[in-house]
Amino acid sequence: MSENDETRSTNKENNNLEESSGQSQLGSNETEVDVDSVEVEKGSGFLRLPIARIKKIMKADPSLGIASQDSVFLIAKATELFIESLVVESYQNMTASKKKTISKRDFDSCVESIDSLAFLDGAIYE
């Protein structure tokens, strides 16, 4: 076997080891995300929320000093993912009640049923 073949074989074994050791026992509602496999392309229309608005909201907090572009990007992406998960949960509540449109009631039932969303209780008024 040549040196290149040995290197490839070793790399394959290492990858298999990493994959098997990287798996953990998660609860039914938890999701594991491999951060290294997520491709992030800043400045290519990857975000749906306007960066300027996120930065303006962040600057409104007097305790925040200077916010780097990376931190603004990460806050924007985290906000998008949070909104997406909230909408998915609301959609599931809507389909469970056999309706065709998402209403405030669906949002409220998500907030009541998911402990991690308790901070949103009463956040949206009629």
PDB file of C-alpha atoms in Angstrom:
ATOM      1  CA  MET A   1       0.000   0.000   0.000  1.00  0.00           C
ATOM      2  CA  SER A   2       1.314   3.449  -0.855  1.00  0.00           C
ATOM      3  CA  GLU A   3       1.645   6.275   1.628  1.00  0.00           C
ATOM      4  CA  ASN A   4      -1.346   8.122   0.081  1.00  0.00           C
ATOM      5  CA  ASP A   5      -3.551   5.028   0.406  1.00  0.00           C
ATOM      6  CA  GLU A   6      -2.592   4.672   4.071  1.00  0.00           C
ATOM      7  CA  THR A   7      -3.369   8.347   4.699  1.00  0.00           C
ATOM      8  CA  ARG A   8      -6.786   8.035   3.028  1.00  0.00           C
ATOM      9  CA  SER A   9      -7.551   4.906   5.027  1.00  0.00           C
ATOM     10  CA  THR A  10      -6.573   6.618   8.280  1.00  0.00           C
ATOM     11  CA  ASN A  11      -8.662   9.686   7.413  1.00  0.00           C
ATOM     12  CA  LYS A  12     -11.695   7.476   6.700  1.00  0.00           C
ATOM     13  CA  GLU A  13     -11.271   5.685  10.031  1.00  0.00           C
ATOM     14  CA  ASN A  14     -10.948   9.001  11.881  1.00  0.00           C
ATOM     15  CA  ASN A  15     -14.092  10.345  10.199  1.00  0.00           C
ATOM     16  CA  ASN A  16     -16.022   7.208  11.124  1.00  0.00           C
ATOM     17  CA  LEU A  17     -14.805   7.484  14.720  1.00  0.00           C
ATOM     18  CA  GLU A  18     -15.820  11.153  14.898  1.00  0.00           C
ATOM     19  CA  GLU A  19     -19.267  10.382  13.504  1.00  0.00           C
ATOM     20  CA  SER A  20     -19.919   7.547  15.930  1.00  0.00           C
ATOM     21  CA  SER A  21     -18.537   9.362  18.976  1.00  0.00           C
ATOM     22  CA  GLY A  22     -20.332  12.605  18.077  1.00  0.00           C
ATOM     23  CA  GLN A  23     -23.751  11.023  18.432  1.00  0.00           C
ATOM     24  CA  SER A  24     -25.446  11.590  21.752  1.00  0.00           C
ATOM     25  CA  GLN A  25     -28.648  10.480  23.378  1.00  0.00           C
ATOM     26  CA  LEU A  26     -31.105  13.336  22.933  1.00  0.00           C
ATOM     27  CA  GLY A  27     -34.654  13.687  24.159  1.00  0.00           C
ATOM     28  CA  SER A  28     -37.505  13.486  21.676  1.00  0.00           C
ATOM     29  CA  ASN A  29     -37.811  17.294  21.438  1.00  0.00           C
ATOM     30  CA  GLU A  30     -34.103  18.076  21.200  1.00  0.00           C
ATOM     31  CA  THR A  31     -32.152  18.415  17.983  1.00  0.00           C
ATOM     32  CA  GLU A  32     -28.400  18.087  17.578  1.00  0.00           C
ATOM     33  CA  VAL A  33     -26.728  20.404  15.083  1.00  0.00           C
ATOM     34  CA  ASP A  34     -23.173  19.859  13.939  1.00  0.00           C
ATOM     35  CA  VAL A  35     -21.858  23.423  13.924  1.00  0.00           C
ATOM     36  CA  ASP A  36     -18.941  22.532  11.659  1.00  0.00           C
ATOM     37  CA  SER A  37     -21.268  21.256   8.939  1.00  0.00           C
ATOM     38  CA  VAL A  38     -23.370  24.437   8.801  1.00  0.00           C
ATOM     39  CA  GLU A  39     -22.244  26.616   5.956  1.00  0.00           C
ATOM     40  CA  VAL A  40     -22.575  30.324   6.631  1.00  0.00           C
ATOM     41  CA  GLU A  41     -22.203  32.782   3.805  1.00  0.00           C
ATOM     42  CA  LYS A  42     -22.311  36.315   5.089  1.00  0.00           C
ATOM     43  CA  GLY A  43     -23.210  39.027   2.609  1.00  0.00           C
ATOM     44  CA  SER A  44     -24.772  36.694   0.058  1.00  0.00           C
ATOM     45  CA  GLY A  45     -28.421  37.195   0.946  1.00  0.00           C
ATOM     46  CA  PHE A  46     -28.247  34.383   3.501  1.00  0.00           C
ATOM     47  CA  LEU A  47     -30.247  36.353   6.074  1.00  0.00           C
ATOM     48  CA  ARG A  48     -33.887  37.345   5.759  1.00  0.00           C
ATOM     49  CA  LEU A  49     -33.818  40.046   8.433  1.00  0.00           C
ATOM     50  CA  PRO A  50     -32.160  43.375   7.576  1.00  0.00           C
ATOM     51  CA  ILE A  51     -28.760  43.653   9.242  1.00  0.00           C
ATOM     52  CA  ALA A  52     -29.076  47.439   9.602  1.00  0.00           C
ATOM     53  CA  ARG A  53     -32.279  47.098  11.609  1.00  0.00           C
ATOM     54  CA  ILE A  54     -30.775  44.423  13.877  1.00  0.00           C
ATOM     55  CA  LYS A  55     -27.757  46.641  14.490  1.00  0.00           C
ATOM     56  CA  LYS A  56     -30.034  49.599  15.266  1.00  0.00           C
ATOM     57  CA  ILE A  57     -31.985  47.526  17.803  1.00  0.00           C
ATOM     58  CA  MET A  58     -28.731  46.339  19.383  1.00  0.00           C
ATOM     59  CA  LYS A  59     -27.419  49.925  19.643  1.00  0.00           C
ATOM     60  CA  ALA A  60     -30.614  50.926  21.479  1.00  0.00           C
ATOM     61  CA  ASP A  61     -29.309  48.996  24.496  1.00  0.00           C
ATOM     62  CA  PRO A  62     -27.076  51.423  26.421  1.00  0.00           C
ATOM     63  CA  SER A  63     -25.224  48.592  28.168  1.00  0.00           C
ATOM     64  CA  LEU A  64     -23.960  47.288  24.823  1.00  0.00           C
ATOM     65  CA  GLY A  65     -20.732  48.861  23.697  1.00  0.00           C
ATOM     66  CA  ILE A  66     -19.574  48.242  20.168  1.00  0.00           C
ATOM     67  CA  ALA A  67     -21.138  45.348  18.275  1.00  0.00           C
ATOM     68  CA  SER A  68     -18.954  43.621  15.710  1.00  0.00           C
ATOM     69  CA  GLN A  69     -20.409  42.618  12.361  1.00  0.00           C
ATOM     70  CA  ASP A  70     -20.041  38.962  13.316  1.00  0.00           C
ATOM     71  CA  SER A  71     -22.089  39.435  16.469  1.00  0.00           C
ATOM     72  CA  VAL A  72     -24.803  41.325  14.567  1.00  0.00           C
ATOM     73  CA  PHE A  73     -24.904  38.545  11.976  1.00  0.00           C
ATOM     74  CA  LEU A  74     -25.157  35.844  14.658  1.00  0.00           C
ATOM     75  CA  ILE A  75     -27.929  37.692  16.512  1.00  0.00           C
ATOM     76  CA  ALA A  76     -29.838  38.087  13.228  1.00  0.00           C
ATOM     77  CA  LYS A  77     -29.445  34.408  12.367  1.00  0.00           C
ATOM     78  CA  ALA A  78     -30.445  33.293  15.875  1.00  0.00           C
ATOM     79  CA  THR A  79     -33.516  35.541  15.669  1.00  0.00           C
ATOM     80  CA  GLU A  80     -34.496  34.017  12.335  1.00  0.00           C
ATOM     81  CA  LEU A  81     -34.143  30.493  13.710  1.00  0.00           C
ATOM     82  CA  PHE A  82     -36.190  31.407  16.791  1.00  0.00           C
ATOM     83  CA  ILE A  83     -38.982  32.895  14.674  1.00  0.00           C
ATOM     84  CA  GLU A  84     -38.918  29.871  12.385  1.00  0.00           C
ATOM     85  CA  SER A  85     -39.252  27.437  15.294  1.00  0.00           C
ATOM     86  CA  LEU A  86     -42.101  29.485  16.784  1.00  0.00           C
ATOM     87  CA  VAL A  87     -43.960  29.513  13.466  1.00  0.00           C
ATOM     88  CA  VAL A  88     -43.458  25.759  13.006  1.00  0.00           C
ATOM     89  CA  GLU A  89     -44.882  25.098  16.483  1.00  0.00           C
ATOM     90  CA  SER A  90     -47.810  27.445  15.795  1.00  0.00           C
ATOM     91  CA  TYR A  91     -48.429  25.691  12.486  1.00  0.00           C
ATOM     92  CA  GLN A  92     -48.501  22.314  14.214  1.00  0.00           C
ATOM     93  CA  ASN A  93     -51.064  23.643  16.703  1.00  0.00           C
ATOM     94  CA  MET A  94     -53.108  25.007  13.804  1.00  0.00           C
ATOM     95  CA  THR A  95     -53.149  21.683  11.944  1.00  0.00           C
ATOM     96  CA  ALA A  96     -53.973  19.803  15.151  1.00  0.00           C
ATOM     97  CA  SER A  97     -57.081  21.949  15.544  1.00  0.00           C
ATOM     98  CA  LYS A  98     -57.933  21.387  11.840  1.00  0.00           C
ATOM     99  CA  LYS A  99     -57.819  25.048  10.823  1.00  0.00           C
ATOM    100  CA  LYS A 100     -56.360  26.670   7.733  1.00  0.00           C
ATOM    101  CA  THR A 101     -54.862  29.853   9.165  1.00  0.00           C
ATOM    102  CA  ILE A 102     -52.505  30.495  12.057  1.00  0.00           C
ATOM    103  CA  SER A 103     -54.061  32.697  14.713  1.00  0.00           C
ATOM    104  CA  LYS A 104     -52.991  34.300  17.963  1.00  0.00           C
ATOM    105  CA  ARG A 105     -54.636  31.368  19.745  1.00  0.00           C
ATOM    106  CA  ASP A 106     -52.138  28.971  18.083  1.00  0.00           C
ATOM    107  CA  PHE A 107     -49.254  31.181  19.161  1.00  0.00           C
ATOM    108  CA  ASP A 108     -50.604  31.381  22.721  1.00  0.00           C
ATOM    109  CA  SER A 109     -50.995  27.606  22.954  1.00  0.00           C
ATOM    110  CA  CYS A 110     -47.334  27.223  21.909  1.00  0.00           C
ATOM    111  CA  VAL A 111     -46.240  29.632  24.623  1.00  0.00           C
ATOM    112  CA  GLU A 112     -48.315  27.770  27.213  1.00  0.00           C
ATOM    113  CA  SER A 113     -47.222  24.271  26.194  1.00  0.00           C
ATOM    114  CA  ILE A 114     -43.479  24.863  25.721  1.00  0.00           C
ATOM    115  CA  ASP A 115     -41.650  25.775  28.926  1.00  0.00           C
ATOM    116  CA  SER A 116     -38.765  27.514  27.163  1.00  0.00           C
ATOM    117  CA  LEU A 117     -41.239  29.998  25.625  1.00  0.00           C
ATOM    118  CA  ALA A 118     -42.754  31.037  28.969  1.00  0.00           C
ATOM    119  CA  PHE A 119     -41.006  34.420  28.748  1.00  0.00           C
ATOM    120  CA  LEU A 120     -43.326  35.283  25.831  1.00  0.00           C
ATOM    121  CA  ASP A 121     -46.473  34.888  27.942  1.00  0.00           C
ATOM    122  CA  GLY A 122     -48.525  38.054  27.415  1.00  0.00           C
ATOM    123  CA  ALA A 123     -46.019  39.505  24.931  1.00  0.00           C
ATOM    124  CA  ILE A 124     -48.576  39.858  22.133  1.00  0.00           C
ATOM    125  CA  TYR A 125     -51.729  41.777  22.900  1.00  0.00           C
ATOM    126  CA  GLU A 126     -54.924  41.928  20.883  1.00  0.00           C
TER     127      GLU A 126
END
